[in-house]
Amino acid sequence: MPIERKIREHLHKEAETLECPPAISKRIEQSYSQYFQRKRSEINMKKRLISGLVATAILIPTAAFAAPSLIEMLTRTPMTVEQVKVDEVGKATLEKLYNAFPETKSFKIINASKVQGVQTSIILQEKGGIGKKISLHTNGITGAIEHVNQENWEPKEKPLTALTDQEIKSKVDYLIDKMYGNIEEYEFAMEQMANPDQKTFMLNYTKKGSKTPFYQVFVQDNTISVSLIGGETTPSNIKVEGFFSTNGKPDYTADSFLNDEKLFSLLKISPTELKQELAKGKSVVEIAASKNVSKQQVIDVIAKTQAERQIQGENNDDVPKNNRSSEQMLKAVEPKVLQVIEHKTETPW
């Protein structure tokens, strides 16, 4: 039996044990793919990938994070407790968690893994296998904890979704404040997602003057899932938003990557024209090819701009400092760029 078929059958069996609202699946899939998908330009990965998405019971056994692509799972390396404690990123992640929630020092590390140079993931749970659980997913380049998933921290008889909007916000505020710091400078928006099967809330925390959420949060049952999006104040040269549409809302990563004056110059196209072409169902790679511009040229231009923004953010203390060279930053951001430029809008004209 081919290995692809074996993997497919195993993962489909695992996926059947999980239930994930389609809206959350799409959003989490997008987030993970943007941040952690491996570079595919050197090998034709399409021949090796199993089509479709599966719930990741192996990586994170919770519905809130149940839709990264298979390639991310296949390139993820398990870690022992001892390896986590000596790993530079893992050790720093645990230290931050223990400082934020001292009670978690008694929790057991029940799962840990890493995608080399991209992400380290750690899942802890109260001893006994039931009760409070917390999952942390840390960027291997910046050291920033990009995702926090807190489960079962409220009594079962009164789960989070049974609370008032203000009570839910207070719980989320507390988690963000503990893990990331004061959030008083952020504007707040909350909405209940259209999900007839399970009540789900989405909360966005945005810095004043910015159009991109800095923190995006999903609350479902007794779970709070926080994503550090790290929105920036919209640069003055950005003239177009919503290059990609997902669930009727813009893809903020695409906006950040594609609103690049050097890219417009390379493609000899205006921001509005690029958006119009993308809306027809084309990818940036296809648009570039029609103008005799290679995929690698597009990657190089966007990656350089993103690396420059990372360095500027570090100098302004907007993001944690790291000792990575410019070359290392470029290499780290390339998979994210590739995901954006190969993507086709989900709502073409």
C-alpha atoms as a printed R data frame, in Angstrom:
    type eleno elety resid chain resno       x      y       z
1   ATOM     1    CA   MET     A     1   0.000  0.000   0.000
2   ATOM     2    CA   PRO     A     2   1.508  3.390  -0.986
3   ATOM     3    CA   ILE     A     3   2.647  5.528   1.952
4   ATOM     4    CA   GLU     A     4   0.307  8.349   0.894
5   ATOM     5    CA   ARG     A     5  -2.695  6.041   1.179
6   ATOM     6    CA   LYS     A     6  -1.608  4.740   4.597
7   ATOM     7    CA   ILE     A     7  -1.191  8.279   5.898
8   ATOM     8    CA   ARG     A     8  -4.499  9.349   4.393
9   ATOM     9    CA   GLU     A     9  -6.421  6.521   6.005
10  ATOM    10    CA   HIS     A    10  -4.781  7.051   9.391
11  ATOM    11    CA   LEU     A    11  -5.426 10.781   9.423
12  ATOM    12    CA   HIS     A    12  -9.008 10.431   8.265
13  ATOM    13    CA   LYS     A    13  -9.659  8.057  11.173
14  ATOM    14    CA   GLU     A    14  -8.119 10.560  13.579
15  ATOM    15    CA   ALA     A    15 -10.061 13.414  12.046
16  ATOM    16    CA   GLU     A    16 -13.369 11.638  12.605
17  ATOM    17    CA   THR     A    17 -12.916 12.044  16.369
18  ATOM    18    CA   LEU     A    18 -12.807 15.841  16.148
19  ATOM    19    CA   GLU     A    19 -15.416 18.415  15.306
20  ATOM    20    CA   CYS     A    20 -14.353 21.826  14.105
21  ATOM    21    CA   PRO     A    21 -16.656 24.611  12.861
22  ATOM    22    CA   PRO     A    22 -15.916 25.349   9.177
23  ATOM    23    CA   ALA     A    23 -15.378 29.050   9.878
24  ATOM    24    CA   ILE     A    24 -12.674 28.376  12.455
25  ATOM    25    CA   SER     A    25 -11.094 25.664  10.297
26  ATOM    26    CA   LYS     A    26 -10.670 28.094   7.424
27  ATOM    27    CA   ARG     A    27  -9.236 30.838   9.583
28  ATOM    28    CA   ILE     A    28  -6.823 28.596  11.459
29  ATOM    29    CA   GLU     A    29  -5.792 26.832   8.274
30  ATOM    30    CA   GLN     A    30  -5.001 30.204   6.738
31  ATOM    31    CA   SER     A    31  -3.043 31.351   9.773
32  ATOM    32    CA   TYR     A    32  -0.967 28.182  10.008
33  ATOM    33    CA   SER     A    33  -0.321 27.988   6.296
34  ATOM    34    CA   GLN     A    34   0.829 31.591   6.216
35  ATOM    35    CA   TYR     A    35   3.233 31.141   9.114
36  ATOM    36    CA   PHE     A    36   4.496 27.569   8.934
37  ATOM    37    CA   GLN     A    37   4.242 26.002   5.491
38  ATOM    38    CA   ARG     A    38   7.589 24.690   4.262
39  ATOM    39    CA   LYS     A    39   9.278 25.888   1.126
40  ATOM    40    CA   ARG     A    40   8.010 24.027  -1.926
41  ATOM    41    CA   SER     A    41   9.863 25.716  -4.786
42  ATOM    42    CA   GLU     A    42  12.749 23.230  -4.998
43  ATOM    43    CA   ILE     A    43  10.600 20.073  -5.126
44  ATOM    44    CA   ASN     A    44   7.266 19.540  -6.764
45  ATOM    45    CA   MET     A    45   5.450 18.898  -3.496
46  ATOM    46    CA   LYS     A    46   2.109 18.502  -5.234
47  ATOM    47    CA   LYS     A    47   3.078 14.948  -6.144
48  ATOM    48    CA   ARG     A    48   3.678 14.145  -2.492
49  ATOM    49    CA   LEU     A    49   0.822 15.933  -0.775
50  ATOM    50    CA   ILE     A    50  -2.460 14.306   0.080
51  ATOM    51    CA   SER     A    51  -5.238 16.523  -1.186
52  ATOM    52    CA   GLY     A    52  -7.496 18.216   1.316
53  ATOM    53    CA   LEU     A    53  -7.120 19.138   4.952
54  ATOM    54    CA   VAL     A    54  -7.322 16.948   8.049
55  ATOM    55    CA   ALA     A    55  -7.859 17.604  11.729
56  ATOM    56    CA   THR     A    56  -4.517 17.431  13.521
57  ATOM    57    CA   ALA     A    57  -5.264 15.049  16.348
58  ATOM    58    CA   ILE     A    58  -1.551 14.216  16.414
59  ATOM    59    CA   LEU     A    59  -0.301 17.761  16.843
60  ATOM    60    CA   ILE     A    60  -2.956 19.630  18.793
61  ATOM    61    CA   PRO     A    61  -5.963 17.617  20.011
62  ATOM    62    CA   THR     A    62  -8.465 20.459  20.122
63  ATOM    63    CA   ALA     A    63 -11.054 21.660  17.668
64  ATOM    64    CA   ALA     A    64  -9.825 25.240  17.841
65  ATOM    65    CA   PHE     A    65  -6.625 24.363  15.968
66  ATOM    66    CA   ALA     A    66  -7.863 21.546  13.785
67  ATOM    67    CA   ALA     A    67  -6.878 22.446  10.255
68  ATOM    68    CA   PRO     A    68  -3.194 22.885   9.328
69  ATOM    69    CA   SER     A    69  -2.131 21.222   6.092
70  ATOM    70    CA   LEU     A    70  -0.597 17.761   6.002
71  ATOM    71    CA   ILE     A    71   2.839 18.958   4.951
72  ATOM    72    CA   GLU     A    72   3.236 20.795   8.249
73  ATOM    73    CA   MET     A    73   2.514 17.604  10.155
74  ATOM    74    CA   LEU     A    74   4.921 15.521   8.089
75  ATOM    75    CA   THR     A    75   7.798 17.941   8.673
76  ATOM    76    CA   ARG     A    76   7.184 18.272  12.414
77  ATOM    77    CA   THR     A    77   9.641 16.543  14.777
78  ATOM    78    CA   PRO     A    78   8.481 15.286  18.207
79  ATOM    79    CA   MET     A    79  10.423 16.489  21.267
80  ATOM    80    CA   THR     A    80  10.890 14.835  24.650
81  ATOM    81    CA   VAL     A    81  10.406 16.751  27.897
82  ATOM    82    CA   GLU     A    82  14.171 16.814  28.348
83  ATOM    83    CA   GLN     A    83  14.671 18.221  24.851
84  ATOM    84    CA   VAL     A    84  12.101 20.951  25.474
85  ATOM    85    CA   LYS     A    85  13.858 22.066  28.649
86  ATOM    86    CA   VAL     A    86  17.258 22.421  26.955
87  ATOM    87    CA   ASP     A    87  15.950 23.812  23.666
88  ATOM    88    CA   GLU     A    88  16.541 27.563  23.473
89  ATOM    89    CA   VAL     A    89  13.048 28.412  22.215
90  ATOM    90    CA   GLY     A    90  11.316 25.796  24.368
91  ATOM    91    CA   LYS     A    91  13.073 26.891  27.530
92  ATOM    92    CA   ALA     A    92  12.215 30.565  26.947
93  ATOM    93    CA   THR     A    93   8.590 29.666  26.200
94  ATOM    94    CA   LEU     A    94   8.209 27.702  29.427
95  ATOM    95    CA   GLU     A    95   9.844 30.461  31.433
96  ATOM    96    CA   LYS     A    96   7.367 33.007  30.089
97  ATOM    97    CA   LEU     A    97   4.444 30.698  30.818
98  ATOM    98    CA   TYR     A    98   5.615 29.961  34.358
99  ATOM    99    CA   ASN     A    99   6.038 33.666  35.070
100 ATOM   100    CA   ALA     A   100   2.559 34.391  33.718
101 ATOM   101    CA   PHE     A   101   0.816 31.440  35.413
102 ATOM   102    CA   PRO     A   102   2.960 30.014  38.260
103 ATOM   103    CA   GLU     A   103   0.487 27.147  38.775
104 ATOM   104    CA   THR     A   104   1.539 25.672  35.421
105 ATOM   105    CA   LYS     A   105   4.925 24.730  36.907
106 ATOM   106    CA   SER     A   106   3.161 21.650  38.260
107 ATOM   107    CA   PHE     A   107   1.585 20.842  34.871
108 ATOM   108    CA   LYS     A   108   2.878 17.930  32.825
109 ATOM   109    CA   ILE     A   109   4.227 18.418  29.298
110 ATOM   110    CA   ILE     A   110   2.017 15.986  27.386
111 ATOM   111    CA   ASN     A   111   3.148 16.844  23.857
112 ATOM   112    CA   ALA     A   112   5.919 18.863  22.233
113 ATOM   113    CA   SER     A   113   7.285 19.186  18.725
114 ATOM   114    CA   LYS     A   114   9.077 21.543  16.383
115 ATOM   115    CA   VAL     A   115   9.444 22.493  12.754
116 ATOM   116    CA   GLN     A   116  13.146 23.242  12.576
117 ATOM   117    CA   GLY     A   117  13.821 26.957  12.549
118 ATOM   118    CA   VAL     A   118  10.124 27.808  12.177
119 ATOM   119    CA   GLN     A   119   8.038 26.825  15.200
120 ATOM   120    CA   THR     A   120   8.199 25.081  18.566
121 ATOM   121    CA   SER     A   121   4.943 23.770  20.077
122 ATOM   122    CA   ILE     A   122   4.394 22.713  23.695
123 ATOM   123    CA   ILE     A   123   1.199 21.371  25.289
124 ATOM   124    CA   LEU     A   124   0.852 21.166  29.078
125 ATOM   125    CA   GLN     A   125  -1.945 19.773  31.237
126 ATOM   126    CA   GLU     A   126  -2.731 19.397  34.901
127 ATOM   127    CA   LYS     A   127  -1.417 16.107  36.239
128 ATOM   128    CA   GLY     A   128  -4.019 13.392  36.072
129 ATOM   129    CA   GLY     A   129  -4.853 13.840  32.401
130 ATOM   130    CA   ILE     A   130  -7.947 15.985  32.968
131 ATOM   131    CA   GLY     A   131  -8.587 19.594  33.830
132 ATOM   132    CA   LYS     A   132  -6.682 22.675  32.734
133 ATOM   133    CA   LYS     A   133  -4.623 22.533  29.566
134 ATOM   134    CA   ILE     A   134  -2.563 25.127  27.723
135 ATOM   135    CA   SER     A   135  -0.862 24.960  24.312
136 ATOM   136    CA   LEU     A   136   1.894 27.328  23.181
137 ATOM   137    CA   HIS     A   137   3.262 27.778  19.670
138 ATOM   138    CA   THR     A   138   6.409 29.870  19.431
139 ATOM   139    CA   ASN     A   139   8.069 31.399  16.373
140 ATOM   140    CA   GLY     A   140  11.505 29.819  16.009
141 ATOM   141    CA   ILE     A   141  12.972 32.991  14.493
142 ATOM   142    CA   THR     A   142  11.606 35.833  16.620
143 ATOM   143    CA   GLY     A   143  10.951 33.880  19.822
144 ATOM   144    CA   ALA     A   144   7.440 35.346  19.976
145 ATOM   145    CA   ILE     A   145   4.630 33.101  21.258
146 ATOM   146    CA   GLU     A   146   2.307 33.361  18.281
147 ATOM   147    CA   HIS     A   147  -0.531 31.122  19.488
148 ATOM   148    CA   VAL     A   148  -1.875 30.384  22.969
149 ATOM   149    CA   ASN     A   149  -4.669 27.875  23.433
150 ATOM   150    CA   GLN     A   150  -6.189 27.722  26.938
151 ATOM   151    CA   GLU     A   151  -8.666 24.922  27.667
152 ATOM   152    CA   ASN     A   152 -10.870 23.970  30.617
153 ATOM   153    CA   TRP     A   153  -9.892 26.848  32.896
154 ATOM   154    CA   GLU     A   154 -13.529 27.472  33.752
155 ATOM   155    CA   PRO     A   155 -15.996 25.136  35.545
156 ATOM   156    CA   LYS     A   156 -17.764 22.698  33.213
157 ATOM   157    CA   GLU     A   157 -21.128 23.759  34.574
158 ATOM   158    CA   LYS     A   158 -20.501 27.325  33.375
159 ATOM   159    CA   PRO     A   159 -18.273 27.298  30.270
160 ATOM   160    CA   LEU     A   160 -16.945 30.446  28.670
161 ATOM   161    CA   THR     A   161 -19.706 30.684  26.093
162 ATOM   162    CA   ALA     A   162 -22.307 30.719  28.889
163 ATOM   163    CA   LEU     A   163 -20.836 33.990  30.215
164 ATOM   164    CA   THR     A   164 -21.875 37.501  29.238
165 ATOM   165    CA   ASP     A   165 -19.938 39.340  26.538
166 ATOM   166    CA   GLN     A   166 -18.236 41.477  29.163
167 ATOM   167    CA   GLU     A   167 -17.257 38.434  31.216
168 ATOM   168    CA   ILE     A   168 -15.823 36.738  28.123
169 ATOM   169    CA   LYS     A   169 -13.833 39.863  27.288
170 ATOM   170    CA   SER     A   170 -12.489 39.995  30.854
171 ATOM   171    CA   LYS     A   171 -11.273 36.391  30.601
172 ATOM   172    CA   VAL     A   172  -9.589 37.074  27.267
173 ATOM   173    CA   ASP     A   173  -8.107 40.346  28.514
174 ATOM   174    CA   TYR     A   174  -6.588 38.523  31.474
175 ATOM   175    CA   LEU     A   175  -4.958 35.850  29.292
176 ATOM   176    CA   ILE     A   176  -3.508 38.367  26.847
177 ATOM   177    CA   ASP     A   177  -2.349 40.638  29.656
178 ATOM   178    CA   LYS     A   178  -0.550 37.774  31.393
179 ATOM   179    CA   MET     A   179   1.099 36.370  28.265
180 ATOM   180    CA   TYR     A   180   1.808 39.563  26.323
181 ATOM   181    CA   GLY     A   181   1.458 42.593  28.567
182 ATOM   182    CA   ASN     A   182  -0.894 45.533  29.035
183 ATOM   183    CA   ILE     A   183  -3.635 45.818  26.393
184 ATOM   184    CA   GLU     A   184  -5.122 49.174  27.383
185 ATOM   185    CA   GLU     A   185  -3.821 50.775  24.171
186 ATOM   186    CA   TYR     A   186  -5.848 48.408  21.991
187 ATOM   187    CA   GLU     A   187  -9.278 48.948  20.537
188 ATOM   188    CA   PHE     A   188 -11.657 46.029  20.834
189 ATOM   189    CA   ALA     A   189 -14.297 44.389  18.654
190 ATOM   190    CA   MET     A   190 -16.306 41.233  19.332
191 ATOM   191    CA   GLU     A   191 -18.742 39.267  17.193
192 ATOM   192    CA   GLN     A   192 -20.528 35.952  17.340
193 ATOM   193    CA   MET     A   193 -19.709 33.849  14.322
194 ATOM   194    CA   ALA     A   194 -22.404 32.228  12.209
195 ATOM   195    CA   ASN     A   195 -22.148 28.679  13.472
196 ATOM   196    CA   PRO     A   196 -25.430 26.820  14.089
197 ATOM   197    CA   ASP     A   197 -23.698 23.803  15.654
198 ATOM   198    CA   GLN     A   198 -21.587 25.506  18.296
199 ATOM   199    CA   LYS     A   199 -21.523 28.990  19.768
200 ATOM   200    CA   THR     A   200 -18.278 30.708  18.775
201 ATOM   201    CA   PHE     A   201 -17.052 34.253  19.388
202 ATOM   202    CA   MET     A   202 -14.288 36.129  17.592
203 ATOM   203    CA   LEU     A   203 -12.507 39.012  19.318
204 ATOM   204    CA   ASN     A   204 -10.103 41.401  17.591
205 ATOM   205    CA   TYR     A   205  -7.690 43.689  19.440
206 ATOM   206    CA   THR     A   206  -6.316 46.460  17.246
207 ATOM   207    CA   LYS     A   207  -3.810 49.210  17.956
208 ATOM   208    CA   LYS     A   208  -5.105 52.704  17.463
209 ATOM   209    CA   GLY     A   209  -4.220 53.886  13.976
210 ATOM   210    CA   SER     A   210  -3.944 50.355  12.629
211 ATOM   211    CA   LYS     A   211  -6.377 48.464  10.424
212 ATOM   212    CA   THR     A   212  -4.973 45.031  11.204
213 ATOM   213    CA   PRO     A   213  -5.772 43.184  14.456
214 ATOM   214    CA   PHE     A   214  -2.767 42.731  16.710
215 ATOM   215    CA   TYR     A   215  -4.447 39.864  18.570
216 ATOM   216    CA   GLN     A   216  -7.215 37.707  17.158
217 ATOM   217    CA   VAL     A   217  -9.089 35.438  19.552
218 ATOM   218    CA   PHE     A   218 -11.643 32.646  19.215
219 ATOM   219    CA   VAL     A   219 -13.761 31.559  22.173
220 ATOM   220    CA   GLN     A   220 -15.635 28.272  21.933
221 ATOM   221    CA   ASP     A   221 -17.055 26.069  24.707
222 ATOM   222    CA   ASN     A   222 -14.346 26.258  27.385
223 ATOM   223    CA   THR     A   223 -11.464 27.221  25.101
224 ATOM   224    CA   ILE     A   224  -9.719 30.535  24.431
225 ATOM   225    CA   SER     A   225  -7.447 30.561  21.373
226 ATOM   226    CA   VAL     A   226  -5.249 33.659  20.988
227 ATOM   227    CA   SER     A   227  -3.229 34.396  17.848
228 ATOM   228    CA   LEU     A   228  -0.554 37.074  17.799
229 ATOM   229    CA   ILE     A   229  -1.038 38.613  14.379
230 ATOM   230    CA   GLY     A   230   1.162 41.614  15.097
231 ATOM   231    CA   GLY     A   231  -0.668 44.165  12.962
232 ATOM   232    CA   GLU     A   232   1.175 47.280  11.910
233 ATOM   233    CA   THR     A   233   0.017 50.843  11.510
234 ATOM   234    CA   THR     A   234  -0.987 51.041   7.874
235 ATOM   235    CA   PRO     A   235   1.932 52.522   5.863
236 ATOM   236    CA   SER     A   236   1.167 55.626   3.867
237 ATOM   237    CA   ASN     A   237   2.053 53.865   0.606
238 ATOM   238    CA   ILE     A   238  -0.692 51.284   1.024
239 ATOM   239    CA   LYS     A   239  -3.513 52.204  -1.296
240 ATOM   240    CA   VAL     A   240  -5.413 48.919  -1.529
241 ATOM   241    CA   GLU     A   241  -6.720 46.475   1.048
242 ATOM   242    CA   GLY     A   242  -8.362 43.093   0.740
243 ATOM   243    CA   PHE     A   243  -6.228 41.577  -2.037
244 ATOM   244    CA   PHE     A   244  -7.567 38.194  -0.928
245 ATOM   245    CA   SER     A   245 -11.007 37.511   0.459
246 ATOM   246    CA   THR     A   246 -11.635 34.757   2.982
247 ATOM   247    CA   ASN     A   247 -15.064 34.391   4.540
248 ATOM   248    CA   GLY     A   248 -15.891 37.834   3.235
249 ATOM   249    CA   LYS     A   249 -12.990 39.462   5.069
250 ATOM   250    CA   PRO     A   250  -9.505 40.518   3.930
251 ATOM   251    CA   ASP     A   251  -6.407 38.394   4.382
252 ATOM   252    CA   TYR     A   252  -4.208 40.711   6.440
253 ATOM   253    CA   THR     A   253  -0.980 38.863   5.705
254 ATOM   254    CA   ALA     A   254  -1.576 39.182   1.968
255 ATOM   255    CA   ASP     A   255  -2.245 42.904   2.382
256 ATOM   256    CA   SER     A   256   1.003 43.326   4.287
257 ATOM   257    CA   PHE     A   257   3.056 41.330   1.781
258 ATOM   258    CA   LEU     A   258   1.532 42.582  -1.468
259 ATOM   259    CA   ASN     A   259   1.345 46.285  -0.644
260 ATOM   260    CA   ASP     A   260   4.974 46.606  -1.658
261 ATOM   261    CA   GLU     A   261   6.114 49.433  -3.939
262 ATOM   262    CA   LYS     A   262   9.059 47.330  -5.144
263 ATOM   263    CA   LEU     A   263   6.681 44.544  -6.124
264 ATOM   264    CA   PHE     A   264   4.445 46.946  -8.046
265 ATOM   265    CA   SER     A   265   7.520 48.282  -9.826
266 ATOM   266    CA   LEU     A   266   8.765 44.775 -10.653
267 ATOM   267    CA   LEU     A   267   5.398 43.755 -12.105
268 ATOM   268    CA   LYS     A   268   4.796 47.156 -13.688
269 ATOM   269    CA   ILE     A   269   1.344 47.181 -12.177
270 ATOM   270    CA   SER     A   270  -0.629 49.425  -9.830
271 ATOM   271    CA   PRO     A   271  -2.090 48.175  -6.517
272 ATOM   272    CA   THR     A   272  -5.604 48.470  -7.916
273 ATOM   273    CA   GLU     A   273  -4.722 46.562 -11.080
274 ATOM   274    CA   LEU     A   274  -3.084 43.793  -9.026
275 ATOM   275    CA   LYS     A   275  -6.205 43.445  -6.891
276 ATOM   276    CA   GLN     A   276  -8.375 43.277 -10.006
277 ATOM   277    CA   GLU     A   277  -6.237 40.512 -11.512
278 ATOM   278    CA   LEU     A   278  -6.269 38.542  -8.259
279 ATOM   279    CA   ALA     A   279 -10.044 38.897  -8.070
280 ATOM   280    CA   LYS     A   280 -10.268 37.018 -11.377
281 ATOM   281    CA   GLY     A   281  -8.850 33.945  -9.688
282 ATOM   282    CA   LYS     A   282  -5.211 34.351 -10.674
283 ATOM   283    CA   SER     A   283  -2.249 33.986  -8.312
284 ATOM   284    CA   VAL     A   284   0.582 36.511  -8.047
285 ATOM   285    CA   VAL     A   285   2.900 33.889  -9.572
286 ATOM   286    CA   GLU     A   286   0.635 33.597 -12.623
287 ATOM   287    CA   ILE     A   287   0.392 37.368 -12.978
288 ATOM   288    CA   ALA     A   288   4.182 37.638 -12.741
289 ATOM   289    CA   ALA     A   289   4.687 34.908 -15.353
290 ATOM   290    CA   SER     A   290   2.478 36.817 -17.783
291 ATOM   291    CA   LYS     A   291   4.932 39.689 -17.421
292 ATOM   292    CA   ASN     A   292   8.042 37.494 -17.789
293 ATOM   293    CA   VAL     A   293   8.881 37.825 -14.091
294 ATOM   294    CA   SER     A   294   9.988 34.657 -12.305
295 ATOM   295    CA   LYS     A   295   8.585 33.311  -9.062
296 ATOM   296    CA   GLN     A   296  11.985 33.706  -7.386
297 ATOM   297    CA   GLN     A   297  12.159 37.377  -8.343
298 ATOM   298    CA   VAL     A   298   8.816 37.962  -6.665
299 ATOM   299    CA   ILE     A   299   9.887 36.028  -3.563
300 ATOM   300    CA   ASP     A   300  13.150 37.965  -3.287
301 ATOM   301    CA   VAL     A   301  11.455 41.363  -3.530
302 ATOM   302    CA   ILE     A   302   8.758 40.666  -0.952
303 ATOM   303    CA   ALA     A   303  11.059 38.767   1.435
304 ATOM   304    CA   LYS     A   304  13.544 41.635   1.462
305 ATOM   305    CA   THR     A   305  10.824 44.143   2.334
306 ATOM   306    CA   GLN     A   306   9.503 41.916   5.125
307 ATOM   307    CA   ALA     A   307  13.008 41.405   6.553
308 ATOM   308    CA   GLU     A   308  13.535 45.163   6.540
309 ATOM   309    CA   ARG     A   309  10.247 45.651   8.388
310 ATOM   310    CA   GLN     A   310  11.270 43.014  10.931
311 ATOM   311    CA   ILE     A   311  14.554 44.816  11.574
312 ATOM   312    CA   GLN     A   312  12.756 48.147  11.838
313 ATOM   313    CA   GLY     A   313  10.250 46.624  14.253
314 ATOM   314    CA   GLU     A   314  13.076 45.322  16.430
315 ATOM   315    CA   ASN     A   315  14.764 48.725  16.429
316 ATOM   316    CA   ASN     A   316  11.471 50.319  17.480
317 ATOM   317    CA   ASP     A   317  10.915 47.628  20.157
318 ATOM   318    CA   ASP     A   318   7.664 46.602  18.453
319 ATOM   319    CA   VAL     A   319   8.772 42.959  18.234
320 ATOM   320    CA   PRO     A   320  11.247 40.907  20.304
321 ATOM   321    CA   LYS     A   321  14.879 41.254  19.252
322 ATOM   322    CA   ASN     A   322  16.804 38.238  18.003
323 ATOM   323    CA   ASN     A   323  20.303 37.571  16.801
324 ATOM   324    CA   ARG     A   324  19.318 36.388  13.337
325 ATOM   325    CA   SER     A   325  21.206 37.765  10.361
326 ATOM   326    CA   SER     A   326  19.437 39.353   7.409
327 ATOM   327    CA   GLU     A   327  20.080 36.181   5.406
328 ATOM   328    CA   GLN     A   328  18.450 34.055   8.097
329 ATOM   329    CA   MET     A   329  15.431 36.361   8.198
330 ATOM   330    CA   LEU     A   330  15.071 36.163   4.429
331 ATOM   331    CA   LYS     A   331  15.213 32.380   4.513
332 ATOM   332    CA   ALA     A   332  12.646 32.241   7.319
333 ATOM   333    CA   VAL     A   333  10.117 34.474   5.586
334 ATOM   334    CA   GLU     A   334  10.336 32.808   2.163
335 ATOM   335    CA   PRO     A   335   7.806 30.019   2.952
336 ATOM   336    CA   LYS     A   336   5.292 32.632   4.079
337 ATOM   337    CA   VAL     A   337   5.830 34.673   0.918
338 ATOM   338    CA   LEU     A   338   5.465 31.565  -1.222
339 ATOM   339    CA   GLN     A   339   2.123 30.756   0.390
340 ATOM   340    CA   VAL     A   340   0.790 34.241  -0.372
341 ATOM   341    CA   ILE     A   341   1.954 34.485  -3.976
342 ATOM   342    CA   GLU     A   342   0.679 30.999  -4.882
343 ATOM   343    CA   HIS     A   343  -2.712 31.568  -3.245
344 ATOM   344    CA   LYS     A   344  -5.821 32.197  -5.309
345 ATOM   345    CA   THR     A   345  -8.679 34.179  -3.867
346 ATOM   346    CA   GLU     A   346 -11.582 32.079  -2.609
347 ATOM   347    CA   THR     A   347 -14.138 34.478  -4.050
348 ATOM   348    CA   PRO     A   348 -13.121 35.107  -7.682
349 ATOM   349    CA   TRP     A   349 -15.281 37.186  -9.971
